[in-house]
Amino acid sequence: MTGIPGALAVHHVAFTVPDLDQAVEFFTEVLDARLLYRIGPVEDKEGDWMTRQLGVDRDASAHIAMLRLGPVTNLELFEYTAPDQRRDPPRNSDVGGHHLALAVADVDAAVAHLRRQPGVEVLGEPQTVTDGGPIHGDRWVYFRTPWGLQMEVLNMPIGMPYERDTDARLYSPLTAWS
């Protein structure tokens, strides 16, 4: 047997942010996420629960928000305070580097919207993959949120070349979530 027994789906992705209020506002106001709940502080003033359960400094404290981003993605945001906290976000090339990609109907319209948002940095110009490889036709661009989280907007047309070599398919929504 391979894999995790009983696995059903990816439940959520999570990011630590420097300011939970700012991040919730960005995801709800700019990206149309829905705030589901907030909890916190999550902490253990007397024991080592934070280290044992979350792998952080025993004196760390967290505030958490859970959002729904589109039809299928649950997004958990953490704001930690901890004595040993590093504040620089990893670059994509760093171990632990990451980004969150959003499928959009029109990359150029998405970029125009993002460029109107205070503090958002669109990295370069939208690119279209034209190399004849497995994702030929993909149109994409990266951007950074006001606090530095790397994200991407992309449009991958139906019938990508990789589909000739496998029956598996990337999930691709057919309609906008808002």
Short mmCIF file of N, CA and C in Angstrom, two decimals:
data_model
loop_
_atom_site.label_atom_id
_atom_site.label_comp_id
_atom_site.label_asym_id
_atom_site.label_seq_id
_atom_site.Cartn_x
_atom_site.Cartn_y
_atom_site.Cartn_z
N MET A 1 0.85 -1.19 0.00
CA MET A 1 0.00 0.00 0.00
C MET A 1 0.89 1.24 0.00
N THR A 2 0.51 2.24 -0.76
CA THR A 2 1.26 3.49 -0.79
C THR A 2 0.32 4.63 -0.44
N GLY A 3 0.89 5.75 -0.06
CA GLY A 3 0.09 6.92 0.27
C GLY A 3 -0.44 6.87 1.69
N ILE A 4 -1.08 7.93 2.08
CA ILE A 4 -1.66 8.05 3.42
C ILE A 4 -3.01 7.35 3.42
N PRO A 5 -3.20 6.34 4.28
CA PRO A 5 -4.48 5.64 4.31
C PRO A 5 -5.63 6.60 4.57
N GLY A 6 -6.67 6.48 3.79
CA GLY A 6 -7.88 7.28 3.99
C GLY A 6 -7.80 8.71 3.52
N ALA A 7 -6.71 9.11 2.84
CA ALA A 7 -6.58 10.50 2.39
C ALA A 7 -7.73 10.85 1.45
N LEU A 8 -8.31 12.02 1.66
CA LEU A 8 -9.46 12.46 0.86
C LEU A 8 -9.14 13.62 -0.07
N ALA A 9 -8.38 14.59 0.42
CA ALA A 9 -8.10 15.80 -0.35
C ALA A 9 -7.08 16.63 0.40
N VAL A 10 -6.55 17.66 -0.26
CA VAL A 10 -5.77 18.67 0.44
C VAL A 10 -6.78 19.55 1.17
N HIS A 11 -6.65 19.68 2.46
CA HIS A 11 -7.62 20.48 3.23
C HIS A 11 -7.35 21.97 3.15
N HIS A 12 -6.08 22.37 3.33
CA HIS A 12 -5.75 23.79 3.26
C HIS A 12 -4.26 23.98 3.02
N VAL A 13 -3.92 25.18 2.61
CA VAL A 13 -2.54 25.63 2.59
C VAL A 13 -2.46 26.75 3.61
N ALA A 14 -1.27 26.96 4.17
CA ALA A 14 -1.13 27.96 5.23
C ALA A 14 0.14 28.77 5.02
N PHE A 15 0.05 30.03 5.41
CA PHE A 15 1.19 30.94 5.34
C PHE A 15 1.25 31.74 6.63
N THR A 16 2.47 32.02 7.07
CA THR A 16 2.67 32.94 8.19
C THR A 16 2.88 34.33 7.61
N VAL A 17 2.16 35.29 8.16
CA VAL A 17 2.20 36.67 7.67
C VAL A 17 2.62 37.59 8.81
N PRO A 18 3.17 38.76 8.49
CA PRO A 18 3.61 39.66 9.56
C PRO A 18 2.47 40.42 10.23
N ASP A 19 1.34 40.60 9.54
CA ASP A 19 0.22 41.37 10.07
C ASP A 19 -1.07 40.70 9.60
N LEU A 20 -1.73 39.98 10.51
CA LEU A 20 -2.91 39.20 10.14
C LEU A 20 -4.03 40.08 9.62
N ASP A 21 -4.26 41.23 10.24
CA ASP A 21 -5.33 42.12 9.76
C ASP A 21 -5.07 42.55 8.32
N GLN A 22 -3.83 42.94 8.02
CA GLN A 22 -3.47 43.36 6.66
C GLN A 22 -3.68 42.21 5.67
N ALA A 23 -3.25 41.01 6.03
CA ALA A 23 -3.36 39.87 5.12
C ALA A 23 -4.82 39.49 4.89
N VAL A 24 -5.62 39.47 5.94
CA VAL A 24 -7.05 39.16 5.78
C VAL A 24 -7.70 40.20 4.87
N GLU A 25 -7.38 41.46 5.10
CA GLU A 25 -7.95 42.51 4.25
C GLU A 25 -7.53 42.33 2.79
N PHE A 26 -6.26 42.03 2.54
CA PHE A 26 -5.80 41.83 1.17
C PHE A 26 -6.53 40.67 0.51
N PHE A 27 -6.58 39.53 1.18
CA PHE A 27 -7.21 38.36 0.57
C PHE A 27 -8.71 38.56 0.37
N THR A 28 -9.38 39.25 1.30
CA THR A 28 -10.82 39.44 1.15
C THR A 28 -11.16 40.57 0.18
N GLU A 29 -10.43 41.68 0.26
CA GLU A 29 -10.77 42.85 -0.57
C GLU A 29 -10.18 42.80 -1.97
N VAL A 30 -8.96 42.30 -2.11
CA VAL A 30 -8.29 42.30 -3.41
C VAL A 30 -8.54 40.99 -4.18
N LEU A 31 -8.58 39.86 -3.47
CA LEU A 31 -8.71 38.56 -4.13
C LEU A 31 -10.07 37.90 -3.91
N ASP A 32 -10.98 38.57 -3.20
CA ASP A 32 -12.36 38.10 -3.01
C ASP A 32 -12.48 36.81 -2.20
N ALA A 33 -11.55 36.59 -1.27
CA ALA A 33 -11.68 35.46 -0.35
C ALA A 33 -12.77 35.76 0.67
N ARG A 34 -13.25 34.72 1.33
CA ARG A 34 -14.22 34.87 2.42
C ARG A 34 -13.56 34.49 3.73
N LEU A 35 -13.66 35.36 4.73
CA LEU A 35 -13.15 35.04 6.06
C LEU A 35 -14.14 34.09 6.73
N LEU A 36 -13.65 32.94 7.17
CA LEU A 36 -14.51 31.96 7.83
C LEU A 36 -14.45 32.07 9.34
N TYR A 37 -13.24 32.22 9.88
CA TYR A 37 -13.11 32.39 11.33
C TYR A 37 -11.73 32.89 11.68
N ARG A 38 -11.63 33.42 12.90
CA ARG A 38 -10.34 33.82 13.49
C ARG A 38 -10.28 33.23 14.88
N ILE A 39 -9.08 32.81 15.28
CA ILE A 39 -8.87 32.32 16.64
C ILE A 39 -7.55 32.86 17.15
N GLY A 40 -7.42 32.85 18.46
CA GLY A 40 -6.15 33.26 19.06
C GLY A 40 -6.38 34.14 20.27
N PRO A 41 -5.38 34.26 21.09
CA PRO A 41 -4.04 33.70 20.86
C PRO A 41 -3.98 32.20 21.12
N VAL A 42 -3.19 31.52 20.32
CA VAL A 42 -2.85 30.12 20.54
C VAL A 42 -1.47 30.14 21.16
N GLU A 43 -1.38 29.68 22.42
CA GLU A 43 -0.10 29.74 23.15
C GLU A 43 -0.16 28.81 24.34
N ASP A 44 0.98 28.58 24.95
CA ASP A 44 1.09 27.78 26.17
C ASP A 44 2.06 28.51 27.08
N LYS A 45 1.55 29.25 28.04
CA LYS A 45 2.39 30.10 28.90
C LYS A 45 3.25 29.29 29.87
N GLU A 46 2.90 28.02 30.12
CA GLU A 46 3.60 27.27 31.15
C GLU A 46 4.32 26.02 30.66
N GLY A 47 3.98 25.53 29.47
CA GLY A 47 4.58 24.27 29.02
C GLY A 47 5.29 24.40 27.69
N ASP A 48 5.46 23.24 27.03
CA ASP A 48 6.17 23.23 25.76
C ASP A 48 5.28 22.78 24.60
N TRP A 49 3.97 22.97 24.74
CA TRP A 49 3.02 22.54 23.71
C TRP A 49 3.35 23.16 22.35
N MET A 50 3.71 24.43 22.30
CA MET A 50 3.99 25.09 21.03
C MET A 50 5.17 24.42 20.32
N THR A 51 6.18 24.00 21.07
CA THR A 51 7.32 23.31 20.48
C THR A 51 6.94 21.91 20.04
N ARG A 52 6.29 21.16 20.94
CA ARG A 52 5.92 19.78 20.63
C ARG A 52 4.95 19.69 19.46
N GLN A 53 3.96 20.53 19.42
CA GLN A 53 2.89 20.40 18.43
C GLN A 53 3.13 21.20 17.15
N LEU A 54 3.81 22.33 17.23
CA LEU A 54 3.94 23.19 16.07
C LEU A 54 5.40 23.42 15.64
N GLY A 55 6.35 22.95 16.44
CA GLY A 55 7.76 23.10 16.07
C GLY A 55 8.27 24.52 16.13
N VAL A 56 7.68 25.34 16.99
CA VAL A 56 8.11 26.73 17.15
C VAL A 56 8.62 26.93 18.57
N ASP A 57 9.19 28.10 18.84
CA ASP A 57 9.68 28.42 20.18
C ASP A 57 8.55 28.21 21.21
N ARG A 58 8.91 27.68 22.36
CA ARG A 58 7.91 27.41 23.41
C ARG A 58 7.15 28.66 23.83
N ASP A 59 7.75 29.85 23.68
CA ASP A 59 7.10 31.09 24.07
C ASP A 59 6.37 31.77 22.91
N ALA A 60 6.24 31.09 21.78
CA ALA A 60 5.53 31.66 20.63
C ALA A 60 4.04 31.77 20.93
N SER A 61 3.44 32.71 20.25
CA SER A 61 2.00 32.92 20.33
C SER A 61 1.50 33.17 18.91
N ALA A 62 0.31 32.66 18.60
CA ALA A 62 -0.20 32.82 17.24
C ALA A 62 -1.65 33.27 17.25
N HIS A 63 -1.99 34.07 16.26
CA HIS A 63 -3.38 34.40 15.92
C HIS A 63 -3.58 33.82 14.53
N ILE A 64 -4.76 33.24 14.30
CA ILE A 64 -5.00 32.47 13.08
C ILE A 64 -6.31 32.91 12.44
N ALA A 65 -6.32 32.95 11.12
CA ALA A 65 -7.54 33.19 10.35
C ALA A 65 -7.66 32.10 9.29
N MET A 66 -8.88 31.63 9.08
CA MET A 66 -9.14 30.66 8.01
C MET A 66 -10.05 31.34 7.00
N LEU A 67 -9.61 31.28 5.74
CA LEU A 67 -10.36 31.90 4.65
C LEU A 67 -10.69 30.85 3.60
N ARG A 68 -11.71 31.15 2.81
CA ARG A 68 -12.03 30.34 1.64
C ARG A 68 -11.66 31.17 0.43
N LEU A 69 -10.75 30.66 -0.39
CA LEU A 69 -10.27 31.36 -1.57
C LEU A 69 -10.77 30.58 -2.79
N GLY A 70 -11.82 31.08 -3.41
CA GLY A 70 -12.41 30.40 -4.54
C GLY A 70 -13.22 29.19 -4.11
N PRO A 71 -13.56 28.32 -5.07
CA PRO A 71 -14.48 27.22 -4.77
C PRO A 71 -13.86 26.05 -4.03
N VAL A 72 -12.53 25.90 -4.06
CA VAL A 72 -11.94 24.67 -3.50
C VAL A 72 -10.76 24.88 -2.57
N THR A 73 -10.33 26.11 -2.32
CA THR A 73 -9.10 26.30 -1.55
C THR A 73 -9.38 26.94 -0.21
N ASN A 74 -9.02 26.24 0.85
CA ASN A 74 -9.03 26.79 2.19
C ASN A 74 -7.64 27.33 2.46
N LEU A 75 -7.57 28.56 2.96
CA LEU A 75 -6.30 29.24 3.19
C LEU A 75 -6.23 29.65 4.66
N GLU A 76 -5.22 29.13 5.37
CA GLU A 76 -5.02 29.46 6.78
C GLU A 76 -3.86 30.44 6.89
N LEU A 77 -4.09 31.52 7.62
CA LEU A 77 -3.06 32.53 7.83
C LEU A 77 -2.70 32.59 9.30
N PHE A 78 -1.41 32.61 9.60
CA PHE A 78 -0.90 32.70 10.97
C PHE A 78 -0.15 34.01 11.14
N GLU A 79 -0.35 34.66 12.26
CA GLU A 79 0.53 35.75 12.68
C GLU A 79 1.14 35.30 13.99
N TYR A 80 2.44 35.05 13.97
CA TYR A 80 3.17 34.60 15.17
C TYR A 80 3.93 35.76 15.79
N THR A 81 4.08 35.68 17.09
CA THR A 81 5.14 36.40 17.79
C THR A 81 5.97 35.33 18.47
N ALA A 82 7.28 35.42 18.33
CA ALA A 82 8.17 34.42 18.91
C ALA A 82 9.54 35.05 19.11
N PRO A 83 10.23 34.69 20.20
CA PRO A 83 11.55 35.28 20.47
C PRO A 83 12.57 35.05 19.36
N ASP A 84 12.47 33.93 18.65
CA ASP A 84 13.48 33.60 17.65
C ASP A 84 12.96 33.76 16.21
N GLN A 85 11.91 34.52 16.05
CA GLN A 85 11.27 34.65 14.74
C GLN A 85 12.15 35.37 13.72
N ARG A 86 12.25 34.78 12.51
CA ARG A 86 12.91 35.45 11.37
C ARG A 86 11.83 36.20 10.60
N ARG A 87 12.12 37.40 10.14
CA ARG A 87 11.11 38.24 9.49
C ARG A 87 11.28 38.32 7.97
N ASP A 88 12.37 37.83 7.42
CA ASP A 88 12.56 37.92 5.97
C ASP A 88 11.86 36.75 5.28
N PRO A 89 10.96 37.03 4.33
CA PRO A 89 10.32 35.92 3.61
C PRO A 89 11.33 35.23 2.70
N PRO A 90 11.21 33.90 2.53
CA PRO A 90 12.14 33.20 1.64
C PRO A 90 11.88 33.61 0.19
N ARG A 91 12.95 33.63 -0.59
CA ARG A 91 12.81 33.81 -2.04
C ARG A 91 12.34 32.47 -2.62
N ASN A 92 11.83 32.50 -3.83
CA ASN A 92 11.41 31.25 -4.46
C ASN A 92 12.56 30.27 -4.57
N SER A 93 13.78 30.75 -4.70
CA SER A 93 14.94 29.87 -4.85
C SER A 93 15.45 29.32 -3.52
N ASP A 94 14.97 29.84 -2.39
CA ASP A 94 15.41 29.36 -1.08
C ASP A 94 14.68 28.09 -0.70
N VAL A 95 15.35 27.23 0.08
CA VAL A 95 14.67 26.07 0.64
C VAL A 95 13.50 26.60 1.46
N GLY A 96 12.33 26.07 1.25
CA GLY A 96 11.13 26.56 1.90
C GLY A 96 10.45 27.67 1.11
N GLY A 97 11.05 28.08 0.00
CA GLY A 97 10.42 29.08 -0.86
C GLY A 97 9.10 28.54 -1.40
N HIS A 98 8.21 29.43 -1.74
CA HIS A 98 6.87 29.00 -2.14
C HIS A 98 6.17 30.14 -2.88
N HIS A 99 5.07 29.80 -3.50
CA HIS A 99 4.15 30.79 -4.03
C HIS A 99 2.78 30.15 -4.14
N LEU A 100 1.76 30.98 -4.22
CA LEU A 100 0.38 30.55 -4.37
C LEU A 100 -0.08 31.04 -5.73
N ALA A 101 -0.56 30.13 -6.58
CA ALA A 101 -0.95 30.48 -7.94
C ALA A 101 -2.47 30.47 -8.08
N LEU A 102 -2.98 31.52 -8.72
CA LEU A 102 -4.42 31.64 -8.96
C LEU A 102 -4.70 31.53 -10.45
N ALA A 103 -5.58 30.62 -10.83
CA ALA A 103 -6.02 30.52 -12.22
C ALA A 103 -6.98 31.66 -12.50
N VAL A 104 -6.76 32.35 -13.61
CA VAL A 104 -7.62 33.46 -14.01
C VAL A 104 -8.01 33.29 -15.47
N ALA A 105 -9.14 33.88 -15.84
CA ALA A 105 -9.59 33.82 -17.23
C ALA A 105 -8.73 34.69 -18.13
N ASP A 106 -8.22 35.81 -17.60
CA ASP A 106 -7.48 36.78 -18.41
C ASP A 106 -6.33 37.33 -17.57
N VAL A 107 -5.12 36.90 -17.86
CA VAL A 107 -3.95 37.32 -17.09
C VAL A 107 -3.76 38.83 -17.18
N ASP A 108 -3.95 39.40 -18.34
CA ASP A 108 -3.72 40.84 -18.50
C ASP A 108 -4.72 41.65 -17.68
N ALA A 109 -5.98 41.24 -17.63
CA ALA A 109 -6.97 41.93 -16.81
C ALA A 109 -6.63 41.78 -15.33
N ALA A 110 -6.17 40.59 -14.92
CA ALA A 110 -5.77 40.37 -13.53
C ALA A 110 -4.59 41.27 -13.16
N VAL A 111 -3.62 41.39 -14.06
CA VAL A 111 -2.45 42.23 -13.81
C VAL A 111 -2.87 43.69 -13.69
N ALA A 112 -3.77 44.14 -14.54
CA ALA A 112 -4.24 45.53 -14.45
C ALA A 112 -4.88 45.78 -13.09
N HIS A 113 -5.67 44.84 -12.59
CA HIS A 113 -6.29 44.95 -11.27
C HIS A 113 -5.22 44.99 -10.18
N LEU A 114 -4.25 44.10 -10.26
CA LEU A 114 -3.21 44.03 -9.24
C LEU A 114 -2.36 45.30 -9.21
N ARG A 115 -2.08 45.86 -10.36
CA ARG A 115 -1.26 47.08 -10.42
C ARG A 115 -1.97 48.28 -9.79
N ARG A 116 -3.28 48.23 -9.64
CA ARG A 116 -4.02 49.31 -8.98
C ARG A 116 -4.04 49.16 -7.46
N GLN A 117 -3.52 48.07 -6.94
CA GLN A 117 -3.58 47.79 -5.50
C GLN A 117 -2.34 48.34 -4.81
N PRO A 118 -2.54 49.13 -3.75
CA PRO A 118 -1.40 49.70 -3.03
C PRO A 118 -0.48 48.60 -2.49
N GLY A 119 0.81 48.75 -2.73
CA GLY A 119 1.80 47.84 -2.19
C GLY A 119 2.03 46.57 -2.96
N VAL A 120 1.20 46.28 -3.98
CA VAL A 120 1.39 45.07 -4.78
C VAL A 120 2.48 45.34 -5.81
N GLU A 121 3.40 44.39 -5.97
CA GLU A 121 4.46 44.49 -6.96
C GLU A 121 4.31 43.37 -7.98
N VAL A 122 3.97 43.74 -9.21
CA VAL A 122 3.93 42.75 -10.30
C VAL A 122 5.36 42.59 -10.79
N LEU A 123 5.82 41.34 -10.85
CA LEU A 123 7.21 41.05 -11.22
C LEU A 123 7.29 40.87 -12.74
N GLY A 124 7.81 41.84 -13.42
CA GLY A 124 7.95 41.76 -14.87
C GLY A 124 6.61 41.90 -15.57
N GLU A 125 6.54 41.30 -16.74
CA GLU A 125 5.35 41.36 -17.58
C GLU A 125 4.81 39.94 -17.78
N PRO A 126 3.52 39.80 -18.06
CA PRO A 126 2.98 38.47 -18.34
C PRO A 126 3.76 37.78 -19.46
N GLN A 127 3.98 36.51 -19.28
CA GLN A 127 4.73 35.69 -20.23
C GLN A 127 3.83 34.57 -20.75
N THR A 128 4.03 34.18 -21.99
CA THR A 128 3.35 33.02 -22.56
C THR A 128 4.40 31.99 -22.93
N VAL A 129 4.22 30.76 -22.46
CA VAL A 129 5.16 29.69 -22.75
C VAL A 129 4.96 29.27 -24.21
N THR A 130 6.03 29.34 -24.99
CA THR A 130 5.96 29.04 -26.43
C THR A 130 7.03 28.05 -26.86
N ASP A 131 7.52 27.23 -25.93
CA ASP A 131 8.64 26.34 -26.24
C ASP A 131 8.22 24.99 -26.80
N GLY A 132 6.93 24.75 -26.97
CA GLY A 132 6.47 23.46 -27.47
C GLY A 132 6.48 22.36 -26.43
N GLY A 133 6.81 22.70 -25.16
CA GLY A 133 6.89 21.70 -24.08
C GLY A 133 5.53 21.37 -23.49
N PRO A 134 5.53 20.73 -22.33
CA PRO A 134 4.29 20.22 -21.74
C PRO A 134 3.28 21.30 -21.34
N ILE A 135 3.74 22.55 -21.12
CA ILE A 135 2.80 23.61 -20.75
C ILE A 135 2.77 24.73 -21.79
N HIS A 136 3.05 24.38 -23.03
CA HIS A 136 2.98 25.34 -24.14
C HIS A 136 1.60 26.01 -24.13
N GLY A 137 1.59 27.33 -24.16
CA GLY A 137 0.34 28.09 -24.15
C GLY A 137 -0.01 28.68 -22.80
N ASP A 138 0.67 28.24 -21.74
CA ASP A 138 0.43 28.79 -20.40
C ASP A 138 0.82 30.26 -20.39
N ARG A 139 -0.04 31.13 -19.86
CA ARG A 139 0.27 32.56 -19.72
C ARG A 139 0.28 32.86 -18.23
N TRP A 140 1.33 33.56 -17.76
CA TRP A 140 1.53 33.72 -16.31
C TRP A 140 2.34 34.96 -15.99
N VAL A 141 2.25 35.37 -14.72
CA VAL A 141 3.13 36.39 -14.16
C VAL A 141 3.09 36.25 -12.63
N TYR A 142 4.22 36.52 -12.00
CA TYR A 142 4.31 36.52 -10.54
C TYR A 142 4.05 37.93 -10.01
N PHE A 143 3.59 37.97 -8.75
CA PHE A 143 3.47 39.24 -8.06
C PHE A 143 3.72 39.03 -6.58
N ARG A 144 4.00 40.13 -5.88
CA ARG A 144 4.20 40.08 -4.43
C ARG A 144 3.09 40.88 -3.76
N THR A 145 2.60 40.34 -2.64
CA THR A 145 1.63 41.06 -1.82
C THR A 145 2.36 42.20 -1.11
N PRO A 146 1.63 43.10 -0.47
CA PRO A 146 2.29 44.21 0.23
C PRO A 146 3.29 43.76 1.30
N TRP A 147 3.15 42.56 1.84
CA TRP A 147 4.11 42.09 2.87
C TRP A 147 5.13 41.12 2.28
N GLY A 148 5.10 40.87 0.96
CA GLY A 148 6.16 40.09 0.33
C GLY A 148 5.83 38.66 -0.04
N LEU A 149 4.61 38.18 0.22
CA LEU A 149 4.25 36.82 -0.18
C LEU A 149 4.24 36.74 -1.71
N GLN A 150 4.95 35.75 -2.25
CA GLN A 150 4.98 35.55 -3.69
C GLN A 150 3.71 34.84 -4.13
N MET A 151 3.10 35.37 -5.19
CA MET A 151 1.91 34.76 -5.78
C MET A 151 2.05 34.79 -7.30
N GLU A 152 1.14 34.11 -7.97
CA GLU A 152 1.15 34.05 -9.42
C GLU A 152 -0.29 34.07 -9.91
N VAL A 153 -0.52 34.72 -11.04
CA VAL A 153 -1.77 34.55 -11.78
C VAL A 153 -1.40 33.87 -13.09
N LEU A 154 -2.25 32.93 -13.52
CA LEU A 154 -1.94 32.19 -14.73
C LEU A 154 -3.21 31.77 -15.43
N ASN A 155 -3.07 31.51 -16.72
CA ASN A 155 -4.14 30.94 -17.50
C ASN A 155 -3.55 29.81 -18.32
N MET A 156 -4.01 28.60 -18.02
CA MET A 156 -3.54 27.41 -18.72
C MET A 156 -4.72 26.90 -19.55
N PRO A 157 -4.67 27.06 -20.86
CA PRO A 157 -5.80 26.65 -21.70
C PRO A 157 -6.08 25.15 -21.60
N ILE A 158 -7.31 24.77 -21.88
CA ILE A 158 -7.69 23.36 -21.94
C ILE A 158 -6.94 22.71 -23.09
N GLY A 159 -6.54 21.46 -22.92
CA GLY A 159 -5.85 20.73 -23.98
C GLY A 159 -4.35 20.99 -24.01
N MET A 160 -3.75 21.15 -22.84
CA MET A 160 -2.30 21.39 -22.76
C MET A 160 -1.54 20.18 -23.32
N PRO A 161 -0.35 20.40 -23.88
CA PRO A 161 0.41 19.30 -24.47
C PRO A 161 0.71 18.15 -23.50
N TYR A 162 0.89 18.42 -22.19
CA TYR A 162 1.21 17.34 -21.25
C TYR A 162 0.11 16.28 -21.25
N GLU A 163 -1.12 16.66 -21.63
CA GLU A 163 -2.26 15.75 -21.58
C GLU A 163 -2.11 14.59 -22.57
N ARG A 164 -1.25 14.71 -23.58
CA ARG A 164 -1.01 13.62 -24.53
C ARG A 164 -0.30 12.44 -23.87
N ASP A 165 0.42 12.72 -22.77
CA ASP A 165 1.27 11.70 -22.16
C ASP A 165 0.70 11.08 -20.89
N THR A 166 -0.48 11.53 -20.44
CA THR A 166 -1.05 11.00 -19.20
C THR A 166 -2.56 11.19 -19.21
N ASP A 167 -3.23 10.31 -18.47
CA ASP A 167 -4.68 10.46 -18.27
C ASP A 167 -4.98 11.43 -17.14
N ALA A 168 -3.98 11.72 -16.30
CA ALA A 168 -4.17 12.64 -15.17
C ALA A 168 -4.28 14.06 -15.70
N ARG A 169 -5.07 14.88 -15.01
CA ARG A 169 -5.27 16.27 -15.41
C ARG A 169 -5.11 17.19 -14.22
N LEU A 170 -4.52 18.35 -14.46
CA LEU A 170 -4.51 19.39 -13.44
C LEU A 170 -5.94 19.86 -13.23
N TYR A 171 -6.29 20.18 -11.99
CA TYR A 171 -7.60 20.76 -11.75
C TYR A 171 -7.65 22.11 -12.43
N SER A 172 -8.73 22.39 -13.12
CA SER A 172 -8.89 23.67 -13.78
C SER A 172 -10.34 24.10 -13.69
N PRO A 173 -10.61 25.19 -12.99
CA PRO A 173 -11.99 25.67 -12.90
C PRO A 173 -12.45 26.21 -14.25
N LEU A 174 -13.74 26.10 -14.50
CA LEU A 174 -14.29 26.56 -15.76
C LEU A 174 -15.01 27.91 -15.63
N THR A 175 -15.34 28.31 -14.40
CA THR A 175 -16.04 29.57 -14.20
C THR A 175 -15.37 30.35 -13.08
N ALA A 176 -15.54 31.67 -13.11
CA ALA A 176 -14.97 32.54 -12.07
C ALA A 176 -15.65 32.27 -10.74
N TRP A 177 -14.92 32.48 -9.64
CA TRP A 177 -15.49 32.19 -8.33
C TRP A 177 -16.34 33.33 -7.79
N SER A 178 -16.24 34.53 -8.34
CA SER A 178 -17.06 35.61 -7.79
C SER A 178 -18.15 36.02 -8.76
#
